[in-house]
Coordinates of C-alpha atoms in Angstrom, one line a residue:
M20 CA 128.8 92.9 112.9
N21 CA 131.2 95.8 112.4
R22 CA 130.0 98.9 110.5
P23 CA 131.8 98.2 107.1
A24 CA 130.4 94.7 107.0
Q25 CA 126.9 96.0 107.9
V26 CA 127.0 98.6 105.2
A27 CA 128.2 96.1 102.6
L28 CA 125.3 93.7 103.6
D29 CA 122.8 96.5 103.5
L30 CA 123.9 97.6 100.0
A31 CA 123.8 94.0 98.8
V32 CA 120.3 93.6 100.1
V33 CA 119.1 96.8 98.5
G34 CA 120.7 95.9 95.2
L35 CA 119.1 92.4 95.2
L36 CA 115.7 93.9 96.1
F37 CA 115.7 96.2 93.1
S38 CA 116.9 93.3 91.0
G39 CA 114.1 91.2 92.3
L40 CA 111.6 94.0 91.5
R41 CA 112.9 94.1 87.9
F42 CA 112.8 90.3 87.5
S43 CA 109.2 90.1 89.0
G44 CA 108.1 93.0 86.8
K45 CA 109.6 91.3 83.7
A46 CA 107.8 88.1 84.5
L47 CA 104.5 89.9 85.0
G48 CA 104.9 91.7 81.7
A49 CA 105.6 88.4 79.9
I50 CA 102.5 86.8 81.5
L51 CA 100.3 89.7 80.6
R52 CA 102.0 90.1 77.1
L53 CA 102.7 93.7 77.6
D54 CA 104.8 95.8 75.2
A55 CA 108.1 94.0 74.6
E56 CA 109.9 97.4 74.4
R57 CA 109.7 97.9 78.1
A58 CA 112.7 99.6 79.8
T59 CA 114.3 98.5 83.0
A60 CA 112.4 101.2 84.9
D61 CA 109.1 99.8 83.5
D62 CA 109.9 96.4 84.9
I63 CA 110.9 97.8 88.3
A64 CA 107.7 99.7 88.5
L65 CA 105.7 96.6 87.6
G66 CA 107.7 94.6 90.1
G67 CA 106.8 97.1 92.8
V68 CA 103.1 96.4 92.2
V69 CA 103.8 92.7 92.5
A70 CA 105.8 93.2 95.7
A71 CA 102.9 95.3 97.1
W72 CA 100.5 92.4 96.6
L73 CA 103.0 89.9 98.1
A74 CA 103.5 92.2 101.1
F75 CA 99.8 92.5 101.6
G76 CA 99.4 88.7 101.4
A77 CA 102.2 88.2 103.9
Q78 CA 100.7 90.7 106.2
T79 CA 97.3 89.1 106.0
F80 CA 98.2 85.4 106.1
G81 CA 101.6 85.4 107.8
G82 CA 105.2 85.2 106.6
Y83 CA 105.8 88.9 106.7
G84 CA 109.5 89.7 107.1
R85 CA 112.2 87.2 106.2
P86 CA 110.1 84.8 104.2
L87 CA 108.9 87.6 102.0
A88 CA 112.4 89.1 101.8
Y89 CA 113.9 85.8 100.8
L90 CA 111.4 85.4 98.0
L91 CA 112.3 88.9 96.6
L92 CA 116.0 88.4 97.1
G93 CA 115.8 85.0 95.4
A94 CA 114.1 86.7 92.5
G95 CA 116.9 89.3 92.5
L96 CA 119.5 86.6 92.3
L97 CA 117.8 85.0 89.3
G98 CA 117.6 88.5 87.7
L99 CA 121.4 88.8 87.9
F100 CA 121.6 86.0 85.4
D101 CA 119.5 87.8 82.8
R102 CA 121.8 88.3 79.8
A103 CA 119.5 90.9 78.2
W104 CA 119.6 93.0 81.3
R105 CA 123.3 92.8 81.6
R106 CA 123.7 93.8 78.0
R107 CA 121.4 96.8 78.6
V108 CA 123.5 97.8 81.6
R109 CA 126.6 97.8 79.5
Q110 CA 124.9 99.8 76.8
S111 CA 123.8 102.4 79.4
G112 CA 127.4 102.6 80.7
Q113 CA 128.7 103.2 77.2
T114 CA 126.1 105.9 76.7
L115 CA 127.3 107.7 79.9
R116 CA 130.9 107.5 78.8
E117 CA 130.2 109.1 75.5
R118 CA 131.6 112.6 75.5
G119 CA 128.9 115.3 75.6
N120 CA 129.2 119.1 75.6
W121 CA 130.1 121.1 78.7
A122 CA 126.5 121.5 79.8
T123 CA 125.8 117.8 79.6
R124 CA 128.9 117.0 81.7
A125 CA 128.0 119.7 84.3
A126 CA 124.5 118.3 84.6
Q127 CA 125.8 114.8 85.1
G128 CA 128.1 116.1 87.7
V129 CA 125.3 117.8 89.6
I130 CA 123.2 114.5 89.5
L131 CA 126.2 112.4 90.8
A132 CA 127.1 115.0 93.5
S133 CA 123.5 115.5 94.7
L134 CA 122.3 111.9 94.8
G135 CA 125.7 110.5 95.7
S136 CA 125.9 112.8 98.8
A137 CA 122.3 111.8 99.6
W138 CA 123.4 108.2 99.4
L139 CA 126.0 108.9 102.1
A140 CA 123.3 110.6 104.2
A141 CA 121.1 107.5 103.8
L142 CA 123.8 105.5 105.6
A143 CA 123.2 107.6 108.8
P144 CA 120.8 106.2 111.5
P145 CA 117.3 107.3 110.6
V146 CA 116.1 110.4 112.4
A147 CA 113.5 112.0 110.0
K148 CA 110.3 112.5 111.9
D149 CA 107.7 110.6 109.7
A150 CA 110.1 107.7 109.4
L151 CA 110.2 107.3 113.2
V152 CA 106.5 108.0 113.6
Y153 CA 105.2 105.4 111.1
H154 CA 107.3 104.6 108.0
L155 CA 109.6 102.4 110.1
T156 CA 107.8 102.1 113.4
V157 CA 104.7 100.4 111.9
Q158 CA 106.9 98.0 110.0
K159 CA 108.8 97.2 113.2
S160 CA 105.5 96.2 114.9
Y161 CA 104.5 94.0 111.9
L162 CA 107.9 92.4 111.8
A163 CA 107.7 91.5 115.5
A164 CA 104.4 89.8 114.9
G165 CA 105.3 88.3 111.5
R166 CA 102.0 89.7 110.0
F167 CA 99.6 92.7 110.1
V168 CA 98.5 93.8 113.5
E169 CA 96.0 96.7 113.8
L170 CA 97.4 99.7 115.6
P171 CA 94.3 101.8 116.1
H172 CA 96.1 104.7 117.9
N173 CA 98.5 105.2 114.9
I174 CA 96.3 106.6 112.2
F175 CA 99.2 106.5 109.8
A176 CA 99.3 102.7 110.0
Y177 CA 96.3 102.6 107.6
F178 CA 98.2 104.3 104.8
P179 CA 99.1 102.3 101.6
Q180 CA 102.4 100.4 102.1
L181 CA 104.0 99.5 98.8
V182 CA 107.3 101.1 99.7
E183 CA 107.1 100.3 103.4
G184 CA 106.8 96.6 102.4
L185 CA 110.1 96.9 100.7
Y186 CA 111.5 98.6 103.9
A187 CA 110.3 95.6 105.9
C188 CA 112.1 93.2 103.6
G189 CA 115.4 95.2 104.0
M190 CA 115.0 95.5 107.7
S191 CA 114.3 91.8 108.3
V192 CA 117.6 90.6 106.7
G193 CA 119.8 93.8 106.9
G194 CA 119.8 96.9 109.0
D195 CA 117.3 99.8 109.2
R196 CA 119.5 101.9 106.9
T197 CA 118.3 99.7 104.1
A198 CA 115.1 101.7 104.1
A199 CA 116.7 105.0 103.3
L200 CA 118.9 103.3 100.7
I201 CA 115.8 101.9 99.0
H202 CA 114.3 105.4 98.9
N203 CA 117.6 106.7 97.6
G204 CA 117.3 104.2 94.8
F205 CA 113.9 105.6 93.9
G206 CA 115.6 109.0 93.7
W207 CA 118.0 107.7 91.0
L208 CA 115.1 106.1 89.2
L209 CA 113.1 109.4 89.3
C210 CA 116.1 111.1 87.6
V211 CA 116.2 108.4 85.0
V212 CA 112.5 108.8 84.2
A213 CA 112.8 112.6 84.3
Y214 CA 115.4 112.2 81.5
R215 CA 113.0 109.9 79.6
L216 CA 110.1 112.3 80.0
A217 CA 112.3 115.1 78.5
D218 CA 113.5 112.8 75.7
D219 CA 110.0 111.6 74.9
S220 CA 108.9 115.3 74.8
G221 CA 111.4 116.0 72.0
L222 CA 113.9 117.9 74.0
S223 CA 117.6 117.9 73.1
A224 CA 120.1 115.6 74.8
T225 CA 121.5 118.6 76.8
S226 CA 118.0 119.5 77.9
C227 CA 117.3 116.0 79.0
W228 CA 120.3 116.0 81.2
L229 CA 119.5 119.4 82.6
T230 CA 116.0 118.2 83.4
A231 CA 117.3 115.3 85.4
A232 CA 119.8 117.7 87.1
V233 CA 117.1 120.1 88.1
V234 CA 115.2 117.3 89.8
A235 CA 118.3 115.9 91.5
A236 CA 119.4 119.3 92.8
T237 CA 116.0 120.1 94.4
P238 CA 116.6 120.6 98.1
M239 CA 113.6 118.6 99.1
V240 CA 114.6 115.8 96.7
W241 CA 118.1 115.8 98.3
L242 CA 116.6 115.5 101.8
E243 CA 114.2 112.8 100.9
A244 CA 116.8 110.8 99.0
G245 CA 118.5 110.3 102.4
W246 CA 115.3 109.6 104.4
P247 CA 113.2 106.5 104.5
Y248 CA 110.1 108.3 103.1
V249 CA 108.0 107.4 100.1
D250 CA 107.5 110.6 98.0
L251 CA 110.3 109.9 95.5
A252 CA 108.7 106.5 94.7
L253 CA 105.3 108.3 94.2
A254 CA 106.9 110.7 91.8
F255 CA 108.6 107.8 90.0
Y256 CA 105.3 106.0 89.5
L257 CA 103.5 109.1 88.2
A258 CA 106.2 109.7 85.7
Q259 CA 105.9 106.1 84.5
A260 CA 102.2 106.5 84.1
L261 CA 102.7 109.7 82.0
R262 CA 105.2 107.9 79.7
W263 CA 102.7 105.1 79.0
L264 CA 99.9 107.5 78.5
W265 CA 102.0 109.0 75.7
R266 CA 102.7 105.6 74.3
W267 CA 98.9 104.9 74.2
Q268 CA 98.3 108.3 72.5
A269 CA 100.9 107.5 69.9
T270 CA 100.0 103.9 69.2
G271 CA 96.4 103.6 70.2
R272 CA 97.1 100.3 72.1
A273 CA 94.7 99.6 74.9
S274 CA 97.4 97.6 76.7
A275 CA 99.5 100.8 77.0
L276 CA 96.6 102.7 78.5
A277 CA 95.9 99.9 81.0
T278 CA 99.6 99.7 81.9
A279 CA 99.6 103.5 82.6
G280 CA 96.6 102.8 84.9
V281 CA 98.6 100.0 86.7
F282 CA 101.5 102.4 87.2
L283 CA 99.1 105.0 88.7
G284 CA 97.8 102.2 90.8
G285 CA 101.4 101.7 92.0
A286 CA 101.4 105.4 93.0
A287 CA 98.1 104.9 94.9
S288 CA 99.8 101.9 96.6
V289 CA 102.5 104.3 97.8
K290 CA 100.4 107.3 99.1
Y291 CA 96.9 108.7 99.2
L292 CA 98.3 111.7 97.3
A293 CA 97.9 109.7 94.1
L294 CA 94.2 110.1 94.3
P295 CA 94.2 113.9 93.7
L296 CA 96.9 113.2 91.1
A297 CA 94.5 110.9 89.3
L298 CA 91.9 113.7 89.4
A299 CA 94.5 116.1 87.8
L300 CA 95.4 113.5 85.2
T301 CA 91.8 113.1 84.0
P302 CA 91.7 116.2 81.8
V303 CA 95.2 115.2 80.5
I304 CA 93.8 111.8 79.4
L305 CA 90.8 113.5 77.7
G306 CA 93.1 115.9 75.9
L307 CA 95.3 113.0 74.6
L308 CA 92.1 111.3 73.5
A309 CA 91.0 114.4 71.6
T310 CA 94.3 114.3 69.6
R311 CA 93.3 110.8 68.4
Q312 CA 89.6 111.6 67.8
A313 CA 88.4 115.1 67.3
T314 CA 84.9 114.6 68.7
P315 CA 85.0 111.3 70.7
S316 CA 81.7 109.9 71.6
L317 CA 80.5 109.6 75.2
W318 CA 81.0 105.9 75.0
R319 CA 84.6 106.4 73.8
V320 CA 85.3 108.8 76.7
A321 CA 83.8 106.4 79.2
S322 CA 85.6 103.3 77.9
T323 CA 88.9 105.2 77.8
L324 CA 88.6 106.4 81.4
A325 CA 87.5 102.9 82.5
L326 CA 90.4 101.3 80.8
F327 CA 92.7 103.6 82.7
F328 CA 91.1 103.8 86.1
L329 CA 90.0 100.1 86.5
P330 CA 93.6 98.8 86.4
M331 CA 94.6 101.6 88.7
L332 CA 92.0 100.5 91.3
A333 CA 92.9 96.8 90.8
A334 CA 96.6 97.5 91.4
A335 CA 95.9 99.5 94.6
A336 CA 92.9 97.5 95.9
P337 CA 94.4 95.6 98.8
W338 CA 95.2 98.7 101.0
Y339 CA 91.9 100.4 100.4
V340 CA 89.8 97.3 100.7
R341 CA 91.5 96.5 104.0
N342 CA 90.7 100.0 105.3
L343 CA 87.1 99.6 104.2
W344 CA 86.9 96.3 106.1
L345 CA 88.5 97.6 109.3
T346 CA 87.2 101.2 109.5
R347 CA 84.4 101.5 106.9
N348 CA 86.6 104.2 105.2
P349 CA 88.9 103.2 102.3
V350 CA 91.0 106.3 102.8
F351 CA 91.1 106.3 106.6
P352 CA 91.6 108.8 108.4
M353 CA 90.9 111.2 105.5
L354 CA 87.5 112.4 104.3
Y355 CA 85.8 111.9 107.7
T356 CA 82.7 113.8 106.6
L357 CA 82.1 111.3 103.8
F358 CA 83.1 108.2 105.8
P359 CA 82.4 109.0 109.5
T360 CA 84.4 106.4 111.4
Q361 CA 84.5 105.8 115.1
S362 CA 87.6 104.0 116.3
V363 CA 89.8 103.8 119.4
G364 CA 92.2 106.4 118.0
W365 CA 90.0 108.6 115.9
D366 CA 86.7 110.5 116.2
A367 CA 84.9 113.5 114.8
N368 CA 86.8 116.0 117.0
R369 CA 90.2 114.7 116.1
A370 CA 89.3 114.6 112.4
R371 CA 88.3 118.3 112.7
L372 CA 91.5 119.2 114.4
H373 CA 93.5 117.2 111.8
L374 CA 91.8 119.1 109.0
L375 CA 92.6 122.4 110.7
F376 CA 96.2 121.3 111.1
L377 CA 96.6 120.4 107.4
Q378 CA 95.1 123.7 106.4
G379 CA 97.6 125.5 108.6
Y380 CA 100.4 125.0 106.1
G381 CA 101.3 128.0 104.0
S382 CA 100.4 131.7 104.5
E383 CA 98.3 132.5 107.5
T384 CA 96.0 134.8 105.6
K385 CA 95.5 132.9 102.3
D386 CA 93.8 135.9 100.6
W387 CA 93.6 136.5 96.9
L388 CA 97.1 138.1 96.9
D389 CA 98.6 135.0 98.6
Y390 CA 97.1 132.8 96.0
A391 CA 98.3 135.1 93.1
M392 CA 101.8 135.1 94.5
L393 CA 101.8 131.4 95.5
P394 CA 104.1 130.1 92.6
W395 CA 106.7 132.7 93.5
R396 CA 106.4 132.2 97.2
V397 CA 106.7 128.4 97.1
C398 CA 109.7 128.6 94.8
W399 CA 111.6 131.4 96.5
L400 CA 110.4 131.7 100.1
A401 CA 109.7 128.1 101.2
R402 CA 111.7 126.7 104.0
A403 CA 111.9 123.3 105.7
D404 CA 110.6 122.9 109.3
D405 CA 108.3 126.0 109.0
I406 CA 104.7 125.2 108.2
R407 CA 104.0 128.9 107.4
R408 CA 106.6 128.6 104.7
Y409 CA 105.3 125.3 103.3
D410 CA 107.6 123.0 105.4
G411 CA 109.9 122.1 102.5
E412 CA 111.9 123.6 99.7
I413 CA 111.7 123.0 96.0
G414 CA 113.9 125.9 94.9
A415 CA 113.9 128.7 92.4
A416 CA 114.6 126.6 89.3
Y417 CA 111.0 125.6 89.0
F418 CA 109.8 129.2 88.7
I419 CA 110.8 129.0 85.0
F420 CA 107.7 126.9 84.5
V421 CA 105.5 130.0 85.1
P422 CA 106.6 132.0 82.0
A423 CA 106.7 128.8 80.0
L424 CA 102.9 128.7 80.2
L425 CA 102.8 131.8 78.0
L426 CA 104.2 129.7 75.2
W427 CA 101.3 127.2 75.2
R428 CA 100.7 127.5 71.4
W429 CA 104.3 126.5 70.7
M430 CA 104.2 123.4 72.9
T431 CA 103.8 119.9 71.5
I432 CA 100.9 117.8 72.8
R433 CA 103.2 116.1 75.2
L434 CA 104.6 119.3 76.7
R435 CA 101.0 120.5 77.0
S436 CA 100.0 117.4 78.8
L437 CA 102.8 117.9 81.3
A438 CA 101.9 121.6 81.8
A439 CA 98.2 120.9 82.2
L440 CA 99.0 118.2 84.8
V441 CA 101.2 120.6 86.8
V442 CA 98.7 123.4 86.7
A443 CA 95.7 121.2 87.6
F444 CA 97.5 119.6 90.5
F445 CA 99.0 122.9 91.7
W446 CA 95.5 124.3 92.1
L447 CA 94.3 121.3 94.0
W448 CA 97.4 121.7 96.2
A449 CA 96.8 125.4 96.7
F450 CA 93.3 124.9 98.1
S451 CA 94.2 122.0 100.3
S452 CA 97.3 121.4 102.5
Q453 CA 100.1 123.6 101.1
Q454 CA 103.0 121.3 102.0
A455 CA 105.9 121.7 99.6
R456 CA 106.6 118.0 99.9
F457 CA 103.2 117.3 98.3
L458 CA 104.5 119.0 95.1
L459 CA 107.3 116.4 94.6
P460 CA 105.3 114.2 92.2
V461 CA 104.9 117.0 89.6
L462 CA 108.4 118.4 89.8
A463 CA 109.8 116.3 87.0
P464 CA 107.0 117.4 84.6
A465 CA 107.5 121.0 85.7
A466 CA 111.3 120.7 85.1
V467 CA 110.7 119.3 81.6
V468 CA 108.6 122.3 80.6
G469 CA 110.9 124.8 82.2
V470 CA 114.0 123.5 80.6
W471 CA 112.3 123.3 77.3
L472 CA 111.6 127.1 77.5
A473 CA 115.1 128.1 78.7
V474 CA 117.1 125.9 76.4
D475 CA 115.2 124.5 73.4
W476 CA 112.7 127.2 72.7
L477 CA 115.2 130.1 73.3
G478 CA 117.9 127.9 71.7
R479 CA 116.4 128.5 68.3
A480 CA 118.8 131.5 68.4
R481 CA 122.3 130.3 69.2
R482 CA 123.2 133.1 71.5
L483 CA 120.0 132.8 73.5
R484 CA 120.6 129.1 73.9
V485 CA 123.8 129.8 75.8
V486 CA 122.0 132.4 77.9
G487 CA 119.2 129.8 78.6
I488 CA 121.7 127.1 79.6
L489 CA 123.6 129.5 81.9
S490 CA 120.3 130.7 83.5
V491 CA 119.3 127.1 84.3
G492 CA 122.9 126.5 85.5
L493 CA 122.7 129.4 87.9
L494 CA 119.4 128.2 89.4
L495 CA 120.9 124.7 89.6
V496 CA 123.9 126.1 91.5
A497 CA 121.5 128.0 93.9
N498 CA 119.5 124.8 94.6
A499 CA 122.7 122.8 95.0
L500 CA 124.1 125.3 97.4
R501 CA 120.9 125.2 99.5
A502 CA 121.0 121.4 99.5
G503 CA 124.6 121.6 100.7
E504 CA 123.6 124.0 103.4
L505 CA 120.9 121.6 104.6
A506 CA 123.5 118.8 104.5
L507 CA 125.9 120.8 106.8
E508 CA 123.1 121.6 109.2
G509 CA 121.8 118.1 109.4
Q510 CA 125.3 116.4 109.7
A511 CA 123.7 113.3 108.0
I512 CA 126.6 112.9 105.6
A513 CA 129.2 113.0 108.4
A514 CA 127.2 110.4 110.3
G515 CA 126.7 108.3 107.2
A516 CA 130.4 108.4 106.5
G517 CA 131.1 107.2 110.0
N518 CA 132.7 110.5 111.2
I519 CA 130.1 110.9 113.9
P520 CA 129.3 107.9 116.1
A521 CA 125.7 106.7 115.7
E522 CA 124.9 107.1 119.4
D523 CA 126.2 110.7 119.4
Y524 CA 124.3 111.5 116.3
L525 CA 121.0 110.0 117.6
R526 CA 121.4 111.9 121.0
A527 CA 122.0 115.1 119.2
K528 CA 119.1 114.8 116.8
L529 CA 116.5 113.2 119.1
P530 CA 115.9 114.8 122.5
E531 CA 114.0 111.6 123.6
Y532 CA 116.7 109.2 122.6
G533 CA 118.6 109.3 125.9
L534 CA 115.4 108.5 127.9
F535 CA 114.5 105.8 125.5
R536 CA 117.9 104.2 126.2
F537 CA 117.3 104.6 129.9
L538 CA 114.0 102.8 129.7
S539 CA 115.6 100.0 127.6
E540 CA 118.4 99.5 130.1
R541 CA 116.6 100.1 133.5
T542 CA 113.1 98.7 133.0
E543 CA 111.5 95.3 132.5
P544 CA 110.7 94.3 128.9
Q545 CA 106.9 94.4 129.6
A546 CA 107.0 97.9 131.1
R547 CA 104.5 100.1 129.3
V548 CA 105.2 103.8 128.5
W549 CA 102.8 106.6 127.9
L550 CA 104.2 109.2 125.5
V551 CA 102.8 112.7 125.7
N552 CA 104.1 115.5 123.4
V553 CA 107.4 113.7 122.8
G554 CA 106.9 113.8 119.1
A555 CA 105.6 110.3 118.7
R556 CA 109.0 109.2 117.3
A557 CA 108.8 105.8 118.9
Y558 CA 111.0 103.8 116.6
Y559 CA 113.9 103.6 119.1
L560 CA 111.7 102.8 122.1
D561 CA 112.1 99.1 122.8
R562 CA 109.2 98.9 125.2
P563 CA 105.4 98.7 124.7
F564 CA 104.0 102.2 124.5
I565 CA 100.8 104.2 124.0
T566 CA 100.5 107.6 122.4
D567 CA 97.9 109.6 120.4
Y568 CA 100.2 110.3 117.4
A569 CA 98.4 113.1 115.6
F570 CA 97.5 114.9 118.8
E571 CA 99.7 113.5 121.5
D572 CA 98.1 115.3 124.4
Y573 CA 94.5 114.5 123.3
T574 CA 94.0 111.7 125.8
L575 CA 95.6 113.6 128.6
G576 CA 93.3 116.6 128.1
R577 CA 90.3 114.3 127.8
L578 CA 91.1 112.5 131.1
A579 CA 91.7 115.8 132.9
R580 CA 88.3 117.1 131.7
A581 CA 86.5 113.9 132.7
S582 CA 87.9 113.9 136.2
R583 CA 86.8 115.9 139.2
A584 CA 89.9 115.3 141.4
A585 CA 93.4 113.8 141.2
E586 CA 92.0 110.5 142.6
E587 CA 89.6 110.1 139.6
M588 CA 92.3 111.0 137.2
A589 CA 94.6 108.4 138.7
Q590 CA 91.9 105.8 138.2
A591 CA 91.5 106.8 134.6
V592 CA 95.2 106.7 133.9
A593 CA 95.4 103.3 135.6
A594 CA 93.0 102.0 132.9
L595 CA 95.7 102.8 130.3
E596 CA 97.9 100.2 132.0
A597 CA 100.9 102.5 131.8
D598 CA 103.9 102.1 134.1
W599 CA 105.8 105.1 132.9
L600 CA 105.0 108.6 131.7
L601 CA 107.4 110.4 129.3
I602 CA 106.1 113.9 128.9
A603 CA 107.2 117.4 127.6
L604 CA 106.0 119.4 130.6
D605 CA 106.8 122.8 129.1
T606 CA 104.3 122.4 126.3
I607 CA 101.7 120.8 128.6
L608 CA 101.8 123.6 131.2
D609 CA 102.4 126.5 128.9
P610 CA 99.1 128.4 128.5
R611 CA 99.7 128.8 124.8
T612 CA 100.1 125.1 124.0
T613 CA 98.3 123.4 126.9
P614 CA 95.6 120.8 126.2
F615 CA 93.8 122.0 129.3
E616 CA 90.8 124.3 128.8
N617 CA 91.1 126.0 132.2
E618 CA 93.3 126.4 135.3
A619 CA 91.3 123.8 137.2
E620 CA 92.2 121.1 134.7
R621 CA 95.8 122.1 134.9
A622 CA 95.9 122.1 138.7
R623 CA 94.2 118.7 138.7
F624 CA 97.0 117.2 136.5
V625 CA 99.7 118.8 138.6
A626 CA 98.1 117.3 141.7
Y627 CA 98.0 113.9 140.0
L628 CA 101.7 114.1 139.3
Q629 CA 102.5 115.1 142.9
Q630 CA 100.4 112.3 144.4
Y631 CA 100.6 109.4 142.0
A632 CA 103.9 109.8 140.0
T633 CA 107.5 110.0 140.9
L634 CA 110.0 112.0 138.8
V635 CA 112.8 109.6 137.9
R636 CA 114.8 111.5 135.3
Q637 CA 114.7 114.8 133.4
D638 CA 116.5 115.4 130.2
G639 CA 116.1 118.9 128.9
R640 CA 112.4 119.6 128.3
L641 CA 111.4 115.9 128.7
A642 CA 110.5 114.4 132.1
L643 CA 110.2 110.7 132.9
F644 CA 107.8 109.7 135.7
R645 CA 107.2 106.3 137.3
L646 CA 103.4 105.9 137.7
R647 CA 101.8 104.4 140.8
R648 CA 98.6 102.4 140.0

């Protein structure tokens, strides 16, 4: 199939998948007799929970891949005949065509430029690390088997898989670019819900559009909208939960509170990060309850929390119950001290190393001054691909949130709930793994509060309103320029537009790709490859492989320590049943990064290579050896 036809097919598949989610969610809402005033985003969110359960069932009992995809695509076709939905789409189009002020038009332009360019980037072959390590690689293994298969060496295979289940559907009937396009769709939905959060908070129409533009222009949002990751879907589900919590606070309907819990359960079906978000939401729920009842009884508090958290647990149950069954740890591989789990790919030592690795993000010292300056540092100094600078970028626009906290007494209860959530989660984040990407779920709430300060609160004086809009606009431009810089550096837009051939793009971005192609073309299909410090990006390797994922040289170091001579090490390696070794020798032999504890272990490994391996090909820092058993 030529590229234009493949792109058209992928777009059709993604469009039908989202239509299928909406149709499924609408059907579930009708069955459960939920609020009839649900928006399209509400139905899509409910449909995602339905799809997660269907994906889990197909993984467990078989039919994962095309049968599941055809079910959702069929629902999507039925959804296209929904007159009410088509009428709602026309009304939305008319609303967009209504002439707004210059600030509104500028904000709409930023949204279209940012997410539209990210859409082009999503058409490029996937090269983002986590996608090639597990988001796509795990699904590739499941699709080959037609069901769930345990991958004990890949600790990420135990993560919740709501979004990856959608990726599997797209990949089974379209190309792998459907995955990034699906995540791009969640980016658009996140901007829609950010607008709704601002609107529900009482902000002006201009402020609502500026809020959505702040989210869309975030450098990390732009990057992820072109990657097959899951964080934008997580942020979408959290925003949905917030909106339904507000509906419960306004109406007192238990169904609204339970629906909010289901949406947070959707978030928990996307990523473990939803669990600390649930913790941060708890005081928000109690605060909203206090507005309905000045001194709620203990029973009232307990029943309210139960009505929220039980639907959450029910919605997310499949992934956590399966982990409990397989590993005795519902959040494997996290919380090892609470759930000590011994498995082929995990143990106490690796859990300790993993914790140290996660704590390595952010400033090296982490003293009181670092924590005091953390909001400023993460907004102004963060950079992608640098763990000491938070490995991601959210941009300076979110720093407006900090002075907005000084105006707590002027905030409405809804603005206070957003501010409280952001502050609570930020502190949890500050004392855990300081990855900028983990802040994505609370960026929309932070943007609402920041824009409220700059435009609506200052806007009580007409001249200050213009100053506030221009200030937000300047920060938006700064964020957009940084996103543009990242786009030029990554060349994903050029590759997505077809200006760079896919093979050239993959060879330029992935040092291991050339050797993967060599293995695919020159070895037998059953040849087994041992990957050591290659990056564990195994998606493009069409051969059976073994690797340690989190710590790729862990097994190598363990074998070297357990052996007394090259002969013993050869016997231990033979037990791995590997025919080839693809290894980054520079990091293995460099004293600063070696897994060997002393020179004797290093010499033992070198002797093993000399006696039992043959160097077949070297490509840059990577070397490919043929192993002799």
